[in-house]
């Protein structure tokens, strides 16, 4: 009989939770009929963090994807009027991406969809359990290794 692998069990639980979170978020996006995919919503959220319109290469770097993936996402969002390509004022060879008014409205709806998805996911937890989970997730996201 083999010994249980606690790290393997935790890894599997994390993967299952990640898949569940994606499924629930996708469902909440579909309910709101925003016409964006989860990947496009991530690009919109990322775009909103810039003070001025970024280059596609900047978006690719921030999203940790290849530039071609950003081009495909921007093409889809531009076709639906959520972003637009604008020339760089200082270098005409550079194109920047900016949110349109429609994109900003979609972003607001996306925040609502994410909030309602989070409420559904966290519903089984008490307030104290949510606080503990938040601390644990911060530790995992930041990668801090506590000294024991």
PDB file of N, CA and C in Angstrom, residues 7-82:
ATOM      1  N   UNK A   7       1.290  16.706  -0.763  1.00  0.00           N
ATOM      2  CA  UNK A   7       1.496  17.767  -1.754  1.00  0.00           C
ATOM      3  C   UNK A   7       0.765  17.445  -3.055  1.00  0.00           C
ATOM      4  N   UNK A   8       0.740  16.160  -3.419  1.00  0.00           N
ATOM      5  CA  UNK A   8       0.016  15.751  -4.620  1.00  0.00           C
ATOM      6  C   UNK A   8      -1.470  15.995  -4.476  1.00  0.00           C
ATOM      7  N   UNK A   9      -2.002  15.714  -3.292  1.00  0.00           N
ATOM      8  CA  UNK A   9      -3.428  15.942  -3.035  1.00  0.00           C
ATOM      9  C   UNK A   9      -3.725  17.440  -3.106  1.00  0.00           C
ATOM     10  N   UNK A  10      -2.864  18.266  -2.477  1.00  0.00           N
ATOM     11  CA  UNK A  10      -3.063  19.719  -2.520  1.00  0.00           C
ATOM     12  C   UNK A  10      -2.964  20.244  -3.949  1.00  0.00           C
ATOM     13  N   UNK A  11      -2.003  19.754  -4.699  1.00  0.00           N
ATOM     14  CA  UNK A  11      -1.849  20.189  -6.087  1.00  0.00           C
ATOM     15  C   UNK A  11      -3.107  19.862  -6.889  1.00  0.00           C
ATOM     16  N   UNK A  12      -3.642  18.675  -6.690  1.00  0.00           N
ATOM     17  CA  UNK A  12      -4.865  18.278  -7.403  1.00  0.00           C
ATOM     18  C   UNK A  12      -6.045  19.153  -6.970  1.00  0.00           C
ATOM     19  N   UNK A  13      -6.135  19.455  -5.683  1.00  0.00           N
ATOM     20  CA  UNK A  13      -7.218  20.316  -5.202  1.00  0.00           C
ATOM     21  C   UNK A  13      -7.110  21.716  -5.827  1.00  0.00           C
ATOM     22  N   UNK A  14      -5.896  22.247  -5.903  1.00  0.00           N
ATOM     23  CA  UNK A  14      -5.703  23.566  -6.510  1.00  0.00           C
ATOM     24  C   UNK A  14      -6.094  23.565  -7.982  1.00  0.00           C
ATOM     25  N   UNK A  15      -5.717  22.522  -8.698  1.00  0.00           N
ATOM     26  CA  UNK A  15      -6.078  22.422 -10.117  1.00  0.00           C
ATOM     27  C   UNK A  15      -7.592  22.321 -10.293  1.00  0.00           C
ATOM     28  N   UNK A  16      -8.232  21.520  -9.446  1.00  0.00           N
ATOM     29  CA  UNK A  16      -9.687  21.370  -9.526  1.00  0.00           C
ATOM     30  C   UNK A  16     -10.383  22.692  -9.207  1.00  0.00           C
ATOM     31  N   UNK A  17      -9.867  23.413  -8.193  1.00  0.00           N
ATOM     32  CA  UNK A  17     -10.446  24.711  -7.837  1.00  0.00           C
ATOM     33  C   UNK A  17     -10.268  25.701  -8.989  1.00  0.00           C
ATOM     34  N   UNK A  18      -9.104  25.716  -9.593  1.00  0.00           N
ATOM     35  CA  UNK A  18      -8.848  26.620 -10.717  1.00  0.00           C
ATOM     36  C   UNK A  18      -9.823  26.354 -11.857  1.00  0.00           C
ATOM     37  N   UNK A  19     -10.012  25.080 -12.187  1.00  0.00           N
ATOM     38  CA  UNK A  19     -10.968  24.731 -13.252  1.00  0.00           C
ATOM     39  C   UNK A  19     -12.384  25.161 -12.873  1.00  0.00           C
ATOM     40  N   UNK A  20     -12.754  24.968 -11.610  1.00  0.00           N
ATOM     41  CA  UNK A  20     -14.098  25.358 -11.152  1.00  0.00           C
ATOM     42  C   UNK A  20     -14.273  26.869 -11.244  1.00  0.00           C
ATOM     43  N   UNK A  21     -13.275  27.613 -10.810  1.00  0.00           N
ATOM     44  CA  UNK A  21     -13.332  29.080 -10.884  1.00  0.00           C
ATOM     45  C   UNK A  21     -13.518  29.521 -12.340  1.00  0.00           C
ATOM     46  N   UNK A  22     -12.746  28.935 -13.263  1.00  0.00           N
ATOM     47  CA  UNK A  22     -12.877  29.291 -14.681  1.00  0.00           C
ATOM     48  C   UNK A  22     -14.273  28.968 -15.209  1.00  0.00           C
ATOM     49  N   UNK A  23     -14.793  27.797 -14.860  1.00  0.00           N
ATOM     50  CA  UNK A  23     -16.133  27.412 -15.314  1.00  0.00           C
ATOM     51  C   UNK A  23     -17.189  28.392 -14.814  1.00  0.00           C
ATOM     52  N   UNK A  24     -17.111  28.720 -13.530  1.00  0.00           N
ATOM     53  CA  UNK A  24     -18.113  29.607 -12.937  1.00  0.00           C
ATOM     54  C   UNK A  24     -17.997  31.011 -13.519  1.00  0.00           C
ATOM     55  N   UNK A  25     -16.774  31.517 -13.672  1.00  0.00           N
ATOM     56  CA  UNK A  25     -16.606  32.841 -14.260  1.00  0.00           C
ATOM     57  C   UNK A  25     -17.116  32.870 -15.699  1.00  0.00           C
ATOM     58  N   UNK A  26     -16.832  31.819 -16.457  1.00  0.00           N
ATOM     59  CA  UNK A  26     -17.303  31.750 -17.841  1.00  0.00           C
ATOM     60  C   UNK A  26     -18.831  31.769 -17.882  1.00  0.00           C
ATOM     61  N   UNK A  27     -19.452  31.031 -16.977  1.00  0.00           N
ATOM     62  CA  UNK A  27     -20.915  30.990 -16.920  1.00  0.00           C
ATOM     63  C   UNK A  27     -21.490  32.369 -16.601  1.00  0.00           C
ATOM     64  N   UNK A  28     -20.877  33.067 -15.649  1.00  0.00           N
ATOM     65  CA  UNK A  28     -21.358  34.402 -15.288  1.00  0.00           C
ATOM     66  C   UNK A  28     -21.166  35.387 -16.445  1.00  0.00           C
ATOM     67  N   UNK A  29     -20.096  35.225 -17.199  1.00  0.00           N
ATOM     68  CA  UNK A  29     -19.888  36.067 -18.387  1.00  0.00           C
ATOM     69  C   UNK A  29     -20.976  35.784 -19.423  1.00  0.00           C
ATOM     70  N   UNK A  30     -21.275  34.509 -19.626  1.00  0.00           N
ATOM     71  CA  UNK A  30     -22.296  34.127 -20.613  1.00  0.00           C
ATOM     72  C   UNK A  30     -23.673  34.633 -20.208  1.00  0.00           C
ATOM     73  N   UNK A  31     -23.990  34.588 -18.919  1.00  0.00           N
ATOM     74  CA  UNK A  31     -25.283  35.076 -18.444  1.00  0.00           C
ATOM     75  C   UNK A  31     -25.468  36.551 -18.778  1.00  0.00           C
ATOM     76  N   UNK A  32     -24.393  37.306 -18.698  1.00  0.00           N
ATOM     77  CA  UNK A  32     -24.481  38.751 -18.956  1.00  0.00           C
ATOM     78  C   UNK A  32     -24.415  39.071 -20.447  1.00  0.00           C
ATOM     79  N   UNK A  33     -24.140  38.057 -21.250  1.00  0.00           N
ATOM     80  CA  UNK A  33     -24.124  38.197 -22.709  1.00  0.00           C
ATOM     81  C   UNK A  33     -23.296  39.410 -23.149  1.00  0.00           C
ATOM     82  N   UNK A  34     -22.053  39.473 -22.684  1.00  0.00           N
ATOM     83  CA  UNK A  34     -21.178  40.597 -22.981  1.00  0.00           C
ATOM     84  C   UNK A  34     -20.428  40.445 -24.304  1.00  0.00           C
ATOM     85  N   UNK A  35     -20.474  39.267 -24.862  1.00  0.00           N
ATOM     86  CA  UNK A  35     -19.808  39.060 -26.139  1.00  0.00           C
ATOM     87  C   UNK A  35     -18.299  39.034 -26.042  1.00  0.00           C
ATOM     88  N   UNK A  36     -17.767  38.670 -24.873  1.00  0.00           N
ATOM     89  CA  UNK A  36     -16.317  38.552 -24.715  1.00  0.00           C
ATOM     90  C   UNK A  36     -15.978  37.192 -24.120  1.00  0.00           C
ATOM     91  N   UNK A  37     -14.842  36.700 -24.510  1.00  0.00           N
ATOM     92  CA  UNK A  37     -14.341  35.448 -23.958  1.00  0.00           C
ATOM     93  C   UNK A  37     -13.599  35.748 -22.654  1.00  0.00           C
ATOM     94  N   UNK A  38     -13.314  34.737 -21.841  1.00  0.00           N
ATOM     95  CA  UNK A  38     -12.512  34.985 -20.637  1.00  0.00           C
ATOM     96  C   UNK A  38     -11.146  35.610 -20.962  1.00  0.00           C
ATOM     97  N   UNK A  39     -10.513  35.180 -22.040  1.00  0.00           N
ATOM     98  CA  UNK A  39      -9.213  35.753 -22.421  1.00  0.00           C
ATOM     99  C   UNK A  39      -9.363  37.222 -22.820  1.00  0.00           C
ATOM    100  N   UNK A  40     -10.433  37.541 -23.545  1.00  0.00           N
ATOM    101  CA  UNK A  40     -10.666  38.933 -23.914  1.00  0.00           C
ATOM    102  C   UNK A  40     -10.976  39.784 -22.680  1.00  0.00           C
ATOM    103  N   UNK A  41     -11.694  39.212 -21.726  1.00  0.00           N
ATOM    104  CA  UNK A  41     -11.999  39.973 -20.511  1.00  0.00           C
ATOM    105  C   UNK A  41     -10.716  40.255 -19.733  1.00  0.00           C
ATOM    106  N   UNK A  42      -9.808  39.315 -19.737  1.00  0.00           N
ATOM    107  CA  UNK A  42      -8.515  39.523 -19.068  1.00  0.00           C
ATOM    108  C   UNK A  42      -7.753  40.655 -19.744  1.00  0.00           C
ATOM    109  N   UNK A  43      -7.786  40.706 -21.077  1.00  0.00           N
ATOM    110  CA  UNK A  43      -7.104  41.783 -21.792  1.00  0.00           C
ATOM    111  C   UNK A  43      -7.750  43.129 -21.462  1.00  0.00           C
ATOM    112  N   UNK A  44      -9.069  43.190 -21.425  1.00  0.00           N
ATOM    113  CA  UNK A  44      -9.752  44.438 -21.073  1.00  0.00           C
ATOM    114  C   UNK A  44      -9.372  44.900 -19.673  1.00  0.00           C
ATOM    115  N   UNK A  45      -9.359  43.977 -18.724  1.00  0.00           N
ATOM    116  CA  UNK A  45      -8.992  44.333 -17.347  1.00  0.00           C
ATOM    117  C   UNK A  45      -7.551  44.838 -17.289  1.00  0.00           C
ATOM    118  N   UNK A  46      -6.669  44.193 -18.044  1.00  0.00           N
ATOM    119  CA  UNK A  46      -5.267  44.601 -18.067  1.00  0.00           C
ATOM    120  C   UNK A  46      -5.133  45.981 -18.700  1.00  0.00           C
ATOM    121  N   UNK A  47      -5.837  46.207 -19.771  1.00  0.00           N
ATOM    122  CA  UNK A  47      -5.795  47.484 -20.480  1.00  0.00           C
ATOM    123  C   UNK A  47      -6.224  48.631 -19.564  1.00  0.00           C
ATOM    124  N   UNK A  48      -7.174  48.369 -18.698  1.00  0.00           N
ATOM    125  CA  UNK A  48      -7.692  49.398 -17.792  1.00  0.00           C
ATOM    126  C   UNK A  48      -6.655  49.862 -16.772  1.00  0.00           C
ATOM    127  N   UNK A  49      -5.595  49.097 -16.572  1.00  0.00           N
ATOM    128  CA  UNK A  49      -4.575  49.458 -15.585  1.00  0.00           C
ATOM    129  C   UNK A  49      -3.541  50.440 -16.121  1.00  0.00           C
ATOM    130  N   UNK A  50      -3.552  50.695 -17.397  1.00  0.00           N
ATOM    131  CA  UNK A  50      -2.582  51.616 -17.997  1.00  0.00           C
ATOM    132  C   UNK A  50      -3.101  53.048 -17.939  1.00  0.00           C
ATOM    133  N   UNK A  51      -2.192  53.986 -17.674  1.00  0.00           N
ATOM    134  CA  UNK A  51      -2.558  55.405 -17.665  1.00  0.00           C
ATOM    135  C   UNK A  51      -2.734  55.945 -19.084  1.00  0.00           C
ATOM    136  N   UNK A  52      -1.970  55.395 -20.021  1.00  0.00           N
ATOM    137  CA  UNK A  52      -2.092  55.784 -21.422  1.00  0.00           C
ATOM    138  C   UNK A  52      -2.115  54.511 -22.258  1.00  0.00           C
ATOM    139  N   UNK A  53      -2.646  54.588 -23.463  1.00  0.00           N
ATOM    140  CA  UNK A  53      -2.782  53.374 -24.283  1.00  0.00           C
ATOM    141  C   UNK A  53      -1.436  52.666 -24.486  1.00  0.00           C
ATOM    142  N   UNK A  54      -1.380  51.367 -24.156  1.00  0.00           N
ATOM    143  CA  UNK A  54      -0.133  50.611 -24.304  1.00  0.00           C
ATOM    144  C   UNK A  54       0.046  50.084 -25.731  1.00  0.00           C
ATOM    145  N   UNK A  55       1.263  49.673 -26.007  1.00  0.00           N
ATOM    146  CA  UNK A  55       1.556  48.968 -27.251  1.00  0.00           C
ATOM    147  C   UNK A  55       1.110  47.522 -27.078  1.00  0.00           C
ATOM    148  N   UNK A  56       0.919  46.822 -28.188  1.00  0.00           N
ATOM    149  CA  UNK A  56       0.544  45.410 -28.111  1.00  0.00           C
ATOM    150  C   UNK A  56       1.639  44.615 -27.409  1.00  0.00           C
ATOM    151  N   UNK A  57       2.889  44.973 -27.648  1.00  0.00           N
ATOM    152  CA  UNK A  57       3.998  44.265 -26.995  1.00  0.00           C
ATOM    153  C   UNK A  57       3.928  44.424 -25.477  1.00  0.00           C
ATOM    154  N   UNK A  58       3.500  45.604 -25.019  1.00  0.00           N
ATOM    155  CA  UNK A  58       3.352  45.829 -23.571  1.00  0.00           C
ATOM    156  C   UNK A  58       2.268  44.917 -23.006  1.00  0.00           C
ATOM    157  N   UNK A  59       1.174  44.812 -23.734  1.00  0.00           N
ATOM    158  CA  UNK A  59       0.079  43.933 -23.292  1.00  0.00           C
ATOM    159  C   UNK A  59       0.531  42.476 -23.264  1.00  0.00           C
ATOM    160  N   UNK A  60       1.241  42.063 -24.303  1.00  0.00           N
ATOM    161  CA  UNK A  60       1.721  40.669 -24.363  1.00  0.00           C
ATOM    162  C   UNK A  60       2.617  40.368 -23.169  1.00  0.00           C
ATOM    163  N   UNK A  61       3.493  41.307 -22.860  1.00  0.00           N
ATOM    164  CA  UNK A  61       4.400  41.104 -21.727  1.00  0.00           C
ATOM    165  C   UNK A  61       3.626  41.029 -20.415  1.00  0.00           C
ATOM    166  N   UNK A  62       2.698  41.941 -20.207  1.00  0.00           N
ATOM    167  CA  UNK A  62       1.923  41.961 -18.959  1.00  0.00           C
ATOM    168  C   UNK A  62       1.058  40.723 -18.826  1.00  0.00           C
ATOM    169  N   UNK A  63       0.492  40.243 -19.952  1.00  0.00           N
ATOM    170  CA  UNK A  63      -0.363  39.061 -19.927  1.00  0.00           C
ATOM    171  C   UNK A  63       0.434  37.759 -19.963  1.00  0.00           C
ATOM    172  N   UNK A  64       1.740  37.882 -20.204  1.00  0.00           N
ATOM    173  CA  UNK A  64       2.631  36.724 -20.305  1.00  0.00           C
ATOM    174  C   UNK A  64       2.186  35.775 -21.408  1.00  0.00           C
ATOM    175  N   UNK A  65       1.915  36.356 -22.590  1.00  0.00           N
ATOM    176  CA  UNK A  65       1.561  35.588 -23.779  1.00  0.00           C
ATOM    177  C   UNK A  65       2.396  36.096 -24.950  1.00  0.00           C
ATOM    178  N   UNK A  66       2.357  35.358 -26.047  1.00  0.00           N
ATOM    179  CA  UNK A  66       3.086  35.794 -27.238  1.00  0.00           C
ATOM    180  C   UNK A  66       2.308  36.936 -27.897  1.00  0.00           C
ATOM    181  N   UNK A  67       3.010  37.843 -28.563  1.00  0.00           N
ATOM    182  CA  UNK A  67       2.333  38.984 -29.202  1.00  0.00           C
ATOM    183  C   UNK A  67       1.211  38.573 -30.157  1.00  0.00           C
ATOM    184  N   UNK A  68       1.359  37.471 -30.866  1.00  0.00           N
ATOM    185  CA  UNK A  68       0.323  37.020 -31.797  1.00  0.00           C
ATOM    186  C   UNK A  68      -1.000  36.762 -31.076  1.00  0.00           C
ATOM    187  N   UNK A  69      -0.925  36.267 -29.853  1.00  0.00           N
ATOM    188  CA  UNK A  69      -2.147  36.019 -29.076  1.00  0.00           C
ATOM    189  C   UNK A  69      -2.863  37.334 -28.774  1.00  0.00           C
ATOM    190  N   UNK A  70      -2.095  38.374 -28.486  1.00  0.00           N
ATOM    191  CA  UNK A  70      -2.694  39.682 -28.211  1.00  0.00           C
ATOM    192  C   UNK A  70      -3.354  40.229 -29.475  1.00  0.00           C
ATOM    193  N   UNK A  71      -2.691  40.050 -30.608  1.00  0.00           N
ATOM    194  CA  UNK A  71      -3.264  40.515 -31.878  1.00  0.00           C
ATOM    195  C   UNK A  71      -4.635  39.889 -32.109  1.00  0.00           C
ATOM    196  N   UNK A  72      -4.743  38.586 -31.885  1.00  0.00           N
ATOM    197  CA  UNK A  72      -6.010  37.885 -32.070  1.00  0.00           C
ATOM    198  C   UNK A  72      -7.075  38.420 -31.110  1.00  0.00           C
ATOM    199  N   UNK A  73      -6.702  38.632 -29.849  1.00  0.00           N
ATOM    200  CA  UNK A  73      -7.657  39.154 -28.862  1.00  0.00           C
ATOM    201  C   UNK A  73      -8.108  40.562 -29.224  1.00  0.00           C
ATOM    202  N   UNK A  74      -7.154  41.405 -29.611  1.00  0.00           N
ATOM    203  CA  UNK A  74      -7.477  42.785 -29.979  1.00  0.00           C
ATOM    204  C   UNK A  74      -8.367  42.803 -31.224  1.00  0.00           C
ATOM    205  N   UNK A  75      -8.074  41.949 -32.201  1.00  0.00           N
ATOM    206  CA  UNK A  75      -8.913  41.874 -33.401  1.00  0.00           C
ATOM    207  C   UNK A  75     -10.368  41.613 -33.026  1.00  0.00           C
ATOM    208  N   UNK A  76     -10.596  40.639 -32.151  1.00  0.00           N
ATOM    209  CA  UNK A  76     -11.958  40.306 -31.736  1.00  0.00           C
ATOM    210  C   UNK A  76     -12.624  41.436 -30.974  1.00  0.00           C
ATOM    211  N   UNK A  77     -11.880  42.055 -30.060  1.00  0.00           N
ATOM    212  CA  UNK A  77     -12.447  43.155 -29.275  1.00  0.00           C
ATOM    213  C   UNK A  77     -12.706  44.384 -30.143  1.00  0.00           C
ATOM    214  N   UNK A  78     -11.822  44.626 -31.093  1.00  0.00           N
ATOM    215  CA  UNK A  78     -11.997  45.767 -31.990  1.00  0.00           C
ATOM    216  C   UNK A  78     -13.223  45.558 -32.891  1.00  0.00           C
ATOM    217  N   UNK A  79     -13.416  44.343 -33.352  1.00  0.00           N
ATOM    218  CA  UNK A  79     -14.571  44.028 -34.204  1.00  0.00           C
ATOM    219  C   UNK A  79     -15.894  44.283 -33.477  1.00  0.00           C
ATOM    220  N   UNK A  80     -15.876  44.183 -32.136  1.00  0.00           N
ATOM    221  CA  UNK A  80     -17.086  44.414 -31.341  1.00  0.00           C
ATOM    222  C   UNK A  80     -17.109  45.816 -30.715  1.00  0.00           C
ATOM    223  N   UNK A  81     -16.175  46.675 -31.140  1.00  0.00           N
ATOM    224  CA  UNK A  81     -16.179  48.069 -30.699  1.00  0.00           C
ATOM    225  C   UNK A  81     -15.723  48.312 -29.280  1.00  0.00           C
ATOM    226  N   UNK A  82     -15.007  47.366 -28.688  1.00  0.00           N
ATOM    227  CA  UNK A  82     -14.597  47.500 -27.286  1.00  0.00           C
ATOM    228  C   UNK A  82     -13.212  48.135 -27.127  1.00  0.00           C
TER     229      UNK A  82
END
